[in-house]
mmCIF file of C-alpha atoms in Angstrom:
data_model
loop_
_atom_site.group_PDB
_atom_site.id
_atom_site.type_symbol
_atom_site.label_atom_id
_atom_site.label_comp_id
_atom_site.label_asym_id
_atom_site.label_seq_id
_atom_site.Cartn_x
_atom_site.Cartn_y
_atom_site.Cartn_z
ATOM 1 C CA MET A 14 92.458 85.755 99.563
ATOM 2 C CA SER A 15 89.893 82.952 99.786
ATOM 3 C CA ALA A 16 90.587 80.331 101.131
ATOM 4 C CA GLU A 17 89.359 78.459 97.515
ATOM 5 C CA ARG A 18 92.323 79.944 95.775
ATOM 6 C CA ARG A 19 94.771 79.708 98.286
ATOM 7 C CA GLN A 20 94.198 76.343 97.824
ATOM 8 C CA LEU A 21 93.720 76.334 93.607
ATOM 9 C CA LEU A 22 97.755 77.595 94.169
ATOM 10 C CA ALA A 23 99.170 75.273 96.681
ATOM 11 C CA THR A 24 98.259 72.475 94.056
ATOM 12 C CA GLY A 25 99.299 74.666 91.237
ATOM 13 C CA ALA A 26 102.367 74.935 92.447
ATOM 14 C CA ALA A 27 102.713 71.966 94.410
ATOM 15 C CA LEU A 28 101.344 70.797 90.661
ATOM 16 C CA SER A 29 103.914 71.753 88.521
ATOM 17 C CA GLY A 30 106.947 70.429 91.312
ATOM 18 C CA LEU A 31 107.206 71.864 93.793
ATOM 19 C CA SER A 32 106.444 71.939 97.399
ATOM 20 C CA ALA A 33 103.453 74.635 97.972
ATOM 21 C CA VAL A 34 103.441 77.373 100.269
ATOM 22 C CA PRO A 35 101.761 79.796 101.261
ATOM 23 C CA ALA A 36 101.579 83.748 99.491
ATOM 24 C CA ALA A 37 102.920 86.963 100.551
ATOM 25 C CA TRP A 38 99.339 87.442 100.391
ATOM 26 C CA ALA A 39 98.178 91.408 101.957
ATOM 27 C CA ALA A 40 96.288 90.709 104.877
ATOM 28 C CA GLY A 41 96.262 88.078 107.758
ATOM 29 C CA SER A 42 99.831 86.911 109.826
ATOM 30 C CA ASP A 43 100.954 87.421 105.860
ATOM 31 C CA LYS A 44 100.118 91.313 105.544
ATOM 32 C CA PRO A 45 103.597 92.495 104.414
ATOM 33 C CA GLU A 46 104.772 94.590 107.880
ATOM 34 C CA LYS A 47 106.169 97.611 105.473
ATOM 35 C CA GLU A 48 103.763 98.963 102.280
ATOM 36 C CA GLU A 49 105.986 101.639 100.650
ATOM 37 C CA VAL A 50 109.372 100.437 100.195
ATOM 38 C CA ARG A 51 112.375 102.782 98.797
ATOM 39 C CA ILE A 52 114.403 99.922 96.019
ATOM 40 C CA GLY A 53 117.206 102.802 94.192
ATOM 41 C CA PHE A 54 118.239 101.947 90.978
ATOM 42 C CA ILE A 55 121.386 102.702 89.323
ATOM 43 C CA PRO A 56 120.849 104.143 85.318
ATOM 44 C CA LEU A 57 120.527 100.552 83.583
ATOM 45 C CA THR A 58 119.064 97.923 81.674
ATOM 46 C CA ASP A 59 119.611 95.870 83.685
ATOM 47 C CA CYS A 60 116.442 97.847 86.604
ATOM 48 C CA ALA A 61 113.858 96.851 84.342
ATOM 49 C CA SER A 62 112.246 94.439 86.751
ATOM 50 C CA VAL A 63 112.268 96.949 89.824
ATOM 51 C CA VAL A 64 111.109 99.157 86.954
ATOM 52 C CA MET A 65 108.327 96.878 85.791
ATOM 53 C CA ALA A 66 107.018 95.506 88.493
ATOM 54 C CA ALA A 67 106.220 98.922 89.936
ATOM 55 C CA THR A 68 105.366 100.944 86.233
ATOM 56 C CA LEU A 69 102.815 97.540 85.974
ATOM 57 C CA GLY A 70 101.408 97.624 89.327
ATOM 58 C CA PHE A 71 103.183 93.771 89.879
ATOM 59 C CA ASP A 72 103.234 94.779 93.460
ATOM 60 C CA LYS A 73 99.845 96.387 94.667
ATOM 61 C CA LYS A 74 99.098 92.703 94.187
ATOM 62 C CA TYR A 75 101.428 91.540 97.408
ATOM 63 C CA GLY A 76 100.115 94.724 99.061
ATOM 64 C CA ILE A 77 103.271 96.975 98.452
ATOM 65 C CA LYS A 78 104.742 99.877 97.388
ATOM 66 C CA ILE A 79 107.378 99.883 95.636
ATOM 67 C CA VAL A 80 108.721 103.851 95.028
ATOM 68 C CA PRO A 81 111.899 103.114 92.497
ATOM 69 C CA THR A 82 114.472 105.335 93.141
ATOM 70 C CA LYS A 83 117.023 106.381 90.613
ATOM 71 C CA GLU A 84 120.630 107.186 92.539
ATOM 72 C CA ALA A 85 124.050 108.330 91.342
ATOM 73 C CA SER A 86 126.444 105.172 92.243
ATOM 74 C CA TRP A 87 127.283 102.959 93.414
ATOM 75 C CA ALA A 88 129.166 104.653 96.710
ATOM 76 C CA GLY A 89 125.727 106.185 96.873
ATOM 77 C CA VAL A 90 123.512 103.604 97.227
ATOM 78 C CA ARG A 91 125.747 101.259 99.321
ATOM 79 C CA ASP A 92 125.570 104.126 101.779
ATOM 80 C CA LYS A 93 121.600 104.380 101.432
ATOM 81 C CA LEU A 94 121.410 100.932 102.229
ATOM 82 C CA VAL A 95 124.038 100.768 105.111
ATOM 83 C CA ASN A 96 122.081 103.848 106.391
ATOM 84 C CA GLY A 97 118.441 103.050 106.142
ATOM 85 C CA GLU A 98 118.013 105.931 103.946
ATOM 86 C CA LEU A 99 116.896 102.336 100.740
ATOM 87 C CA ASP A 100 114.801 99.542 101.868
ATOM 88 C CA MET A 101 116.696 97.406 98.949
ATOM 89 C CA ALA A 102 118.304 98.277 95.739
ATOM 90 C CA HIS A 103 118.867 97.059 92.257
ATOM 91 C CA VAL A 104 122.811 96.252 93.599
ATOM 92 C CA LEU A 105 126.313 95.013 91.726
ATOM 93 C CA TYR A 106 126.318 91.122 93.415
ATOM 94 C CA GLY A 107 129.445 92.026 95.098
ATOM 95 C CA LEU A 108 129.295 95.777 96.336
ATOM 96 C CA ILE A 109 127.194 93.362 99.153
ATOM 97 C CA TYR A 110 129.135 90.864 99.748
ATOM 98 C CA GLY A 111 131.760 93.313 100.171
ATOM 99 C CA VAL A 112 130.074 95.819 103.040
ATOM 100 C CA HIS A 113 128.897 92.110 104.222
ATOM 101 C CA LEU A 114 132.831 92.129 105.480
ATOM 102 C CA GLY A 115 133.654 95.762 105.382
ATOM 103 C CA VAL A 116 135.481 96.595 102.834
ATOM 104 C CA ALA A 117 134.630 99.076 100.275
ATOM 105 C CA GLY A 118 133.094 100.800 102.789
ATOM 106 C CA PRO A 119 131.500 100.301 105.645
ATOM 107 C CA LYS A 120 130.654 96.751 107.292
ATOM 108 C CA LYS A 121 127.283 95.654 108.239
ATOM 109 C CA ASP A 122 125.194 92.266 107.756
ATOM 110 C CA MET A 123 123.577 91.809 104.416
ATOM 111 C CA ALA A 124 121.489 90.090 101.681
ATOM 112 C CA ILE A 125 120.310 89.073 98.163
ATOM 113 C CA LEU A 126 117.139 87.999 98.079
ATOM 114 C CA MET A 127 116.895 87.110 94.287
ATOM 115 C CA THR A 128 119.245 87.721 91.341
ATOM 116 C CA LEU A 129 117.891 90.111 88.691
ATOM 117 C CA ASN A 130 118.926 89.557 85.366
ATOM 118 C CA ASN A 131 122.572 87.311 83.834
ATOM 119 C CA ASN A 132 124.711 88.328 81.363
ATOM 120 C CA GLY A 133 123.874 91.891 79.579
ATOM 121 C CA GLN A 134 127.482 93.804 80.855
ATOM 122 C CA ALA A 135 130.487 94.497 78.057
ATOM 123 C CA ILE A 136 133.656 96.095 77.654
ATOM 124 C CA THR A 137 134.551 98.830 75.387
ATOM 125 C CA LEU A 138 137.204 99.703 74.370
ATOM 126 C CA SER A 139 137.997 103.293 72.595
ATOM 127 C CA ARG A 140 138.307 104.038 69.593
ATOM 128 C CA LYS A 141 141.945 105.470 69.933
ATOM 129 C CA LEU A 142 142.953 101.807 70.389
ATOM 130 C CA ALA A 143 140.791 100.230 68.583
ATOM 131 C CA ASP A 144 142.276 102.039 65.458
ATOM 132 C CA ALA A 145 145.643 101.038 66.461
ATOM 133 C CA GLY A 146 144.655 97.663 66.383
ATOM 134 C CA ALA A 147 143.132 96.897 69.483
ATOM 135 C CA THR A 148 140.096 95.222 69.308
ATOM 136 C CA ASP A 149 139.975 92.310 70.949
ATOM 137 C CA ILE A 150 141.835 91.353 74.439
ATOM 138 C CA THR A 151 145.152 89.530 72.550
ATOM 139 C CA SER A 152 145.554 92.558 71.011
ATOM 140 C CA LEU A 153 144.852 95.098 73.402
ATOM 141 C CA ALA A 154 147.570 92.739 75.208
ATOM 142 C CA LYS A 155 150.331 92.956 71.725
ATOM 143 C CA VAL A 156 149.680 96.912 71.401
ATOM 144 C CA MET A 157 150.253 97.705 74.807
ATOM 145 C CA GLN A 158 152.994 95.651 74.820
ATOM 146 C CA LYS A 159 154.771 97.608 72.106
ATOM 147 C CA ASP A 160 153.284 100.189 72.429
ATOM 148 C CA LYS A 161 154.806 101.240 76.634
ATOM 149 C CA ARG A 162 152.281 104.069 78.276
ATOM 150 C CA ASP A 163 149.856 103.885 81.431
ATOM 151 C CA TYR A 164 146.336 102.372 80.403
ATOM 152 C CA THR A 165 143.873 103.525 82.138
ATOM 153 C CA PHE A 166 140.830 101.110 82.585
ATOM 154 C CA ALA A 167 137.201 101.673 84.548
ATOM 155 C CA GLN A 168 135.428 100.070 86.637
ATOM 156 C CA THR A 169 131.796 100.889 88.409
ATOM 157 C CA PHE A 170 133.230 99.766 91.750
ATOM 158 C CA PRO A 171 135.586 98.384 93.992
ATOM 159 C CA THR A 172 133.989 95.225 94.699
ATOM 160 C CA GLY A 173 130.960 95.162 92.022
ATOM 161 C CA THR A 174 130.786 92.604 89.396
ATOM 162 C CA HIS A 175 132.504 94.936 86.509
ATOM 163 C CA ALA A 176 135.588 94.511 88.181
ATOM 164 C CA MET A 177 135.544 91.137 88.310
ATOM 165 C CA TRP A 178 135.129 91.248 84.545
ATOM 166 C CA LEU A 179 137.119 94.102 83.984
ATOM 167 C CA TYR A 180 140.436 91.420 86.089
ATOM 168 C CA TYR A 181 138.784 88.240 84.687
ATOM 169 C CA TRP A 182 140.290 88.828 81.153
ATOM 170 C CA LEU A 183 142.758 91.713 80.886
ATOM 171 C CA ALA A 184 144.903 88.852 83.715
ATOM 172 C CA SER A 185 143.100 85.505 80.951
ATOM 173 C CA ALA A 186 146.066 87.475 77.852
ATOM 174 C CA GLY A 187 148.640 87.971 80.871
ATOM 175 C CA ILE A 188 147.847 91.806 81.528
ATOM 176 C CA HIS A 189 147.805 92.265 85.311
ATOM 177 C CA PRO A 190 145.254 94.738 86.516
ATOM 178 C CA MET A 191 147.321 96.395 89.385
ATOM 179 C CA LYS A 192 150.426 96.355 87.888
ATOM 180 C CA ASP A 193 149.964 97.087 83.757
ATOM 181 C CA ALA A 194 147.455 99.607 83.871
ATOM 182 C CA LYS A 195 145.431 102.030 85.280
ATOM 183 C CA VAL A 196 142.107 100.483 87.399
ATOM 184 C CA ILE A 197 140.007 103.122 88.200
ATOM 185 C CA THR A 198 136.274 103.412 89.240
ATOM 186 C CA VAL A 199 133.126 105.667 87.113
ATOM 187 C CA PRO A 200 129.680 105.676 87.815
ATOM 188 C CA PRO A 201 127.466 103.657 85.100
ATOM 189 C CA PRO A 202 125.994 107.032 83.253
ATOM 190 C CA GLN A 203 129.496 109.041 82.946
ATOM 191 C CA MET A 204 131.360 106.484 81.270
ATOM 192 C CA VAL A 205 130.636 107.275 77.848
ATOM 193 C CA ALA A 206 131.716 110.569 78.380
ATOM 194 C CA ASN A 207 134.516 110.785 80.557
ATOM 195 C CA MET A 208 135.835 107.595 77.477
ATOM 196 C CA ARG A 209 135.098 110.687 75.617
ATOM 197 C CA VAL A 210 137.130 113.084 76.908
ATOM 198 C CA GLY A 211 139.793 111.286 76.940
ATOM 199 C CA ASN A 212 140.109 110.279 80.469
ATOM 200 C CA MET A 213 140.192 106.053 79.704
ATOM 201 C CA ASP A 214 141.327 103.586 77.267
ATOM 202 C CA GLY A 215 138.277 100.804 78.233
ATOM 203 C CA PHE A 216 135.782 100.244 80.501
ATOM 204 C CA CYS A 217 133.204 97.729 81.818
ATOM 205 C CA VAL A 218 129.993 98.106 82.615
ATOM 206 C CA GLY A 219 125.686 97.503 81.958
ATOM 207 C CA GLU A 220 123.116 98.432 79.079
ATOM 208 C CA PRO A 221 122.979 101.066 77.509
ATOM 209 C CA TRP A 222 126.180 102.236 78.338
ATOM 210 C CA GLY A 223 128.326 99.680 75.841
ATOM 211 C CA HIS A 224 126.233 99.990 73.226
ATOM 212 C CA ARG A 225 125.821 104.123 73.684
ATOM 213 C CA ALA A 226 129.685 103.918 73.080
ATOM 214 C CA ILE A 227 129.284 102.534 69.799
ATOM 215 C CA ILE A 228 126.243 104.415 68.474
ATOM 216 C CA ASP A 229 128.432 108.249 69.554
ATOM 217 C CA GLY A 230 130.771 106.119 68.402
ATOM 218 C CA ILE A 231 133.842 107.030 70.601
ATOM 219 C CA GLY A 232 134.643 102.901 71.495
ATOM 220 C CA ILE A 233 133.583 99.461 70.497
ATOM 221 C CA THR A 234 132.311 96.371 72.240
ATOM 222 C CA ALA A 235 135.865 94.196 72.825
ATOM 223 C CA VAL A 236 133.890 91.804 74.159
ATOM 224 C CA THR A 237 130.496 90.538 75.998
ATOM 225 C CA THR A 238 130.502 89.257 79.446
ATOM 226 C CA GLN A 239 128.678 86.286 78.903
ATOM 227 C CA ASP A 240 131.813 85.470 77.204
ATOM 228 C CA ILE A 241 133.623 85.889 79.378
ATOM 229 C CA TRP A 242 130.799 83.433 81.495
ATOM 230 C CA LYS A 243 127.496 82.929 80.258
ATOM 231 C CA ASP A 244 124.691 82.775 81.751
ATOM 232 C CA HIS A 245 127.011 84.907 84.909
ATOM 233 C CA PRO A 246 125.422 86.240 87.421
ATOM 234 C CA GLU A 247 124.988 89.799 87.681
ATOM 235 C CA LYS A 248 122.336 92.532 89.361
ATOM 236 C CA VAL A 249 120.702 91.859 92.771
ATOM 237 C CA LEU A 250 117.880 92.833 95.205
ATOM 238 C CA GLY A 251 119.884 93.733 97.680
ATOM 239 C CA THR A 252 119.227 94.719 101.207
ATOM 240 C CA THR A 253 120.911 94.627 104.500
ATOM 241 C CA GLY A 254 120.719 91.740 107.275
ATOM 242 C CA ASP A 255 118.652 93.511 109.066
ATOM 243 C CA PHE A 256 115.937 94.419 107.072
ATOM 244 C CA VAL A 257 115.051 90.379 106.050
ATOM 245 C CA LYS A 258 115.029 89.950 109.840
ATOM 246 C CA LYS A 259 112.201 92.941 110.091
ATOM 247 C CA TYR A 260 109.988 92.757 107.652
ATOM 248 C CA PRO A 261 110.291 89.203 106.628
ATOM 249 C CA ASN A 262 106.907 88.511 104.860
ATOM 250 C CA THR A 263 107.769 92.332 103.358
ATOM 251 C CA ALA A 264 110.620 91.241 101.158
ATOM 252 C CA ARG A 265 108.861 88.186 100.328
ATOM 253 C CA ALA A 266 106.420 90.355 98.719
ATOM 254 C CA VAL A 267 108.988 92.225 96.944
ATOM 255 C CA ILE A 268 111.066 89.431 95.510
ATOM 256 C CA MET A 269 107.059 88.252 94.663
ATOM 257 C CA ALA A 270 106.480 90.986 92.711
ATOM 258 C CA VAL A 271 109.706 91.282 90.625
ATOM 259 C CA LEU A 272 110.097 88.112 89.407
ATOM 260 C CA GLU A 273 106.733 88.102 87.644
ATOM 261 C CA ALA A 274 107.420 91.611 86.087
ATOM 262 C CA SER A 275 111.316 89.775 85.540
ATOM 263 C CA ARG A 276 109.443 86.744 83.417
ATOM 264 C CA TRP A 277 106.740 89.738 82.507
ATOM 265 C CA ILE A 278 109.681 90.898 79.954
ATOM 266 C CA ASP A 279 111.235 87.831 79.307
ATOM 267 C CA ALA A 280 107.674 86.862 77.738
ATOM 268 C CA ASN A 281 107.869 88.472 74.830
ATOM 269 C CA LEU A 282 109.643 91.005 71.791
ATOM 270 C CA SER A 283 106.493 93.093 72.345
ATOM 271 C CA ASN A 284 107.362 93.217 76.404
ATOM 272 C CA LYS A 285 110.405 93.622 75.354
ATOM 273 C CA GLN A 286 109.768 96.577 73.756
ATOM 274 C CA LYS A 287 107.821 98.253 75.854
ATOM 275 C CA MET A 288 110.360 97.766 78.827
ATOM 276 C CA ALA A 289 112.752 99.991 76.870
ATOM 277 C CA GLU A 290 110.499 102.155 76.176
ATOM 278 C CA THR A 291 109.587 102.643 79.472
ATOM 279 C CA ILE A 292 113.280 101.852 81.259
ATOM 280 C CA ALA A 293 114.941 104.852 78.642
ATOM 281 C CA ASP A 294 112.532 107.841 79.527
ATOM 282 C CA LYS A 295 113.908 110.672 81.759
ATOM 283 C CA ALA A 296 113.331 109.408 85.459
ATOM 284 C CA TYR A 297 115.137 105.686 84.765
ATOM 285 C CA VAL A 298 117.714 104.995 82.225
ATOM 286 C CA ASN A 299 117.439 108.483 80.482
ATOM 287 C CA THR A 300 118.764 107.051 76.706
ATOM 288 C CA SER A 301 117.331 106.877 73.511
ATOM 289 C CA VAL A 302 114.749 103.561 73.050
ATOM 290 C CA ASP A 303 117.382 102.208 70.494
ATOM 291 C CA ALA A 304 119.751 102.586 72.955
ATOM 292 C CA ILE A 305 118.871 99.603 75.095
ATOM 293 C CA ASN A 306 116.779 97.801 73.211
ATOM 294 C CA GLN A 307 118.792 95.873 70.528
ATOM 295 C CA ARG A 308 120.932 94.338 72.474
ATOM 296 C CA ILE A 309 118.216 93.190 75.145
ATOM 297 C CA LEU A 310 116.910 91.389 72.261
ATOM 298 C CA GLY A 311 120.277 89.909 71.236
ATOM 299 C CA ARG A 312 121.267 91.710 68.548
ATOM 300 C CA TYR A 313 124.959 92.898 68.897
ATOM 301 C CA GLN A 314 127.510 94.914 66.596
ATOM 302 C CA ASN A 315 130.822 95.825 68.014
ATOM 303 C CA GLY A 316 131.090 99.099 66.083
ATOM 304 C CA LEU A 317 134.404 98.415 63.625
ATOM 305 C CA GLY A 318 130.979 96.207 61.299
ATOM 306 C CA LYS A 319 130.785 93.247 62.905
ATOM 307 C CA THR A 320 127.051 92.009 63.985
ATOM 308 C CA TRP A 321 125.746 89.224 65.191
ATOM 309 C CA ASP A 322 122.995 87.639 66.683
ATOM 310 C CA ASP A 323 123.528 87.052 70.387
ATOM 311 C CA PRO A 324 122.124 83.141 72.150
ATOM 312 C CA ASN A 325 123.122 84.309 75.390
ATOM 313 C CA TYR A 326 121.915 87.994 75.984
ATOM 314 C CA MET A 327 120.772 89.893 79.328
ATOM 315 C CA LYS A 328 117.651 87.854 80.760
ATOM 316 C CA PHE A 329 115.646 89.015 83.517
ATOM 317 C CA PHE A 330 113.758 85.904 83.771
ATOM 318 C CA ASN A 331 114.903 82.276 81.605
ATOM 319 C CA ASP A 332 112.380 80.314 83.537
ATOM 320 C CA GLY A 333 112.485 80.878 86.970
ATOM 321 C CA ALA A 334 116.910 79.822 86.323
ATOM 322 C CA VAL A 335 118.180 83.617 86.045
ATOM 323 C CA ASN A 336 116.755 84.212 89.855
ATOM 324 C CA PHE A 337 117.928 81.623 91.703
ATOM 325 C CA PRO A 338 120.254 83.093 94.614
ATOM 326 C CA TYR A 339 122.896 80.061 94.127
ATOM 327 C CA LEU A 340 125.649 79.833 97.240
ATOM 328 C CA SER A 341 128.475 79.038 94.655
ATOM 329 C CA ASP A 342 128.249 82.262 92.801
ATOM 330 C CA GLY A 343 128.469 84.417 95.904
ATOM 331 C CA MET A 344 131.875 82.017 97.090
ATOM 332 C CA TRP A 345 132.585 83.745 93.468
ATOM 333 C CA PHE A 346 133.067 87.061 94.690
ATOM 334 C CA LEU A 347 135.152 85.984 97.016
ATOM 335 C CA THR A 348 137.325 84.321 95.571
ATOM 336 C CA GLN A 349 137.744 87.063 92.982
ATOM 337 C CA HIS A 350 138.336 89.445 95.829
ATOM 338 C CA LYS A 351 141.502 87.023 97.597
ATOM 339 C CA ARG A 352 142.734 86.432 94.107
ATOM 340 C CA TRP A 353 142.537 90.723 93.469
ATOM 341 C CA GLY A 354 143.274 91.444 97.645
ATOM 342 C CA LEU A 355 140.375 93.012 98.417
ATOM 343 C CA ILE A 356 140.046 90.616 101.249
ATOM 344 C CA LYS A 357 143.607 89.585 102.661
ATOM 345 C CA GLU A 358 142.805 86.105 103.598
ATOM 346 C CA HIS A 359 140.798 82.860 102.765
ATOM 347 C CA PRO A 360 137.140 83.327 104.494
ATOM 348 C CA ASP A 361 134.469 81.552 105.122
ATOM 349 C CA TYR A 362 132.997 81.241 101.686
ATOM 350 C CA LEU A 363 130.345 78.504 102.084
ATOM 351 C CA GLY A 364 129.119 80.365 105.430
ATOM 352 C CA VAL A 365 129.098 83.632 104.583
ATOM 353 C CA ALA A 366 127.696 82.960 101.413
ATOM 354 C CA ARG A 367 124.785 81.081 103.586
ATOM 355 C CA GLN A 368 124.010 84.180 105.677
ATOM 356 C CA ILE A 369 123.688 86.512 102.814
ATOM 357 C CA ASN A 370 121.843 84.594 99.597
ATOM 358 C CA GLN A 371 118.770 84.404 100.883
ATOM 359 C CA ILE A 372 117.747 81.459 100.068
ATOM 360 C CA ASP A 373 114.386 79.871 102.513
ATOM 361 C CA LEU A 374 112.444 83.355 101.125
ATOM 362 C CA TYR A 375 113.528 82.729 97.347
ATOM 363 C CA ARG A 376 112.217 79.923 98.404
ATOM 364 C CA SER A 377 109.012 80.140 99.279
ATOM 365 C CA ALA A 378 107.923 82.995 96.922
ATOM 366 C CA ALA A 379 108.759 81.154 93.538
ATOM 367 C CA SER A 380 106.732 77.918 95.174
ATOM 368 C CA ALA A 381 104.615 80.656 95.586
ATOM 369 C CA LEU A 382 104.115 82.042 91.843
ATOM 370 C CA GLY A 383 104.642 77.618 90.600
ATOM 371 C CA VAL A 384 108.195 79.011 89.142
ATOM 372 C CA ASN A 385 110.733 76.459 88.991
ATOM 373 C CA VAL A 386 113.569 76.290 91.817
ATOM 374 C CA PRO A 387 116.634 74.665 91.978
ATOM 375 C CA LYS A 388 117.399 71.742 93.893
ATOM 376 C CA GLU A 389 121.044 72.365 94.178
ATOM 377 C CA SER A 390 122.399 75.205 95.908
ATOM 378 C CA MET A 391 125.315 74.741 93.410
ATOM 379 C CA ARG A 392 126.492 74.892 90.333
ATOM 380 C CA SER A 393 128.431 74.505 87.667
ATOM 381 C CA SER A 394 130.218 76.648 85.500
ATOM 382 C CA LYS A 395 132.922 76.851 82.640
ATOM 383 C CA LEU A 396 134.332 80.344 82.268
ATOM 384 C CA MET A 397 136.711 81.398 79.505
ATOM 385 C CA ASP A 398 139.241 80.288 79.802
ATOM 386 C CA GLY A 399 138.140 77.091 80.421
ATOM 387 C CA VAL A 400 138.326 77.140 83.931
ATOM 388 C CA VAL A 401 135.474 75.404 85.640
ATOM 389 C CA TRP A 402 133.582 77.010 88.922
ATOM 390 C CA ASP A 403 131.553 74.865 90.905
ATOM 391 C CA GLY A 404 132.257 75.940 94.654
ATOM 392 C CA LYS A 405 133.566 72.957 95.658
ATOM 393 C CA ASP A 406 137.397 73.700 96.797
ATOM 394 C CA PRO A 407 137.121 78.407 96.553
ATOM 395 C CA ALA A 408 140.128 77.997 98.743
ATOM 396 C CA ARG A 409 142.206 75.856 96.480
ATOM 397 C CA TYR A 410 140.203 77.908 93.279
ATOM 398 C CA ALA A 411 141.401 81.364 94.078
ATOM 399 C CA ASP A 412 144.953 80.978 94.832
ATOM 400 C CA SER A 413 144.856 79.063 91.220
ATOM 401 C CA PHE A 414 145.306 81.226 89.523
ATOM 402 C CA LYS A 415 149.007 82.847 88.495
ATOM 403 C CA ILE A 416 148.028 86.204 87.969
ATOM 404 C CA LYS A 417 146.823 88.031 91.562
ATOM 405 C CA VAL A 418 147.613 89.767 93.940
#
């Protein structure tokens, strides 16, 4: 790359109020150390930025080749990340934190390079439950109180995001997820089939499987996760701590390629449609385009005749607001891991988040692209119960819940 081109990019970054830093050039000292990067993904709508970075050729701009690798379960993703079969993955936020602390699998130093999406998951209840009157959390609590039996709910990984959304939602109505229900782990693509044969009363999973349950007439959407926590962090680009140490230029190049793809997806409706058509293919999510393309535009239905436009649908970029790996986001998952007994003692919440979330690397990549980067590494959010999370006193927050292990 010419000195003139480099100066233009640096000037652009400076003009947008960002510190000018070198981009990941394809030559010289910034050349990616490893050019082919295997990135695992699970068949979900929110794998889109990784897939589109590869299919649209954003990776080539930064001297790398992204090889998206379809995986069957989150446990499989975890194992392949830990043993090096995968370089990186589209992965659950809480899975990375769980592995780092040695919860729900082997212990290994892990890293989060960026957040891939906000919002866009849902909790589905079976048609049978809906017919009995359970269509939201309040009516579910009433039905469970009245009709005493064993209730089974599914999430996708013990320390993952879906488990935490499900538990938070149930507990908000006084339902203890460990005592008042049975919770099982089911891989995302198998959720709908399992509900069809009556294996569970409800599940929490990413799209398109919530909408697929409605299309197939077997379930209803009781709540979207953005109604539990607006603009919540969801999937991340995860890798091991060793990978970042050994291949920092490669890690930065991947962040840049995926950031460009994220920006492309959120740019307009036709890009979103093209994305839906691409990832619906059997090589990726393996579903119909109509199972994907409604909810990525914020067009929701609950399966009972209610339709609405949701402004807080799945976002991949949102002018850079999505992708910054806030320390407070990671710390929130740790507070819930402590709440539900997945970790026994209070960890060093901030210390762990600083080890995992690669804020400096992300800032370097985003600034080189002229992407907005927040000044603070913490953010404040109000969840469905009105409780504010800001990362300031995580131990007190974790202990403050009435329903906990």
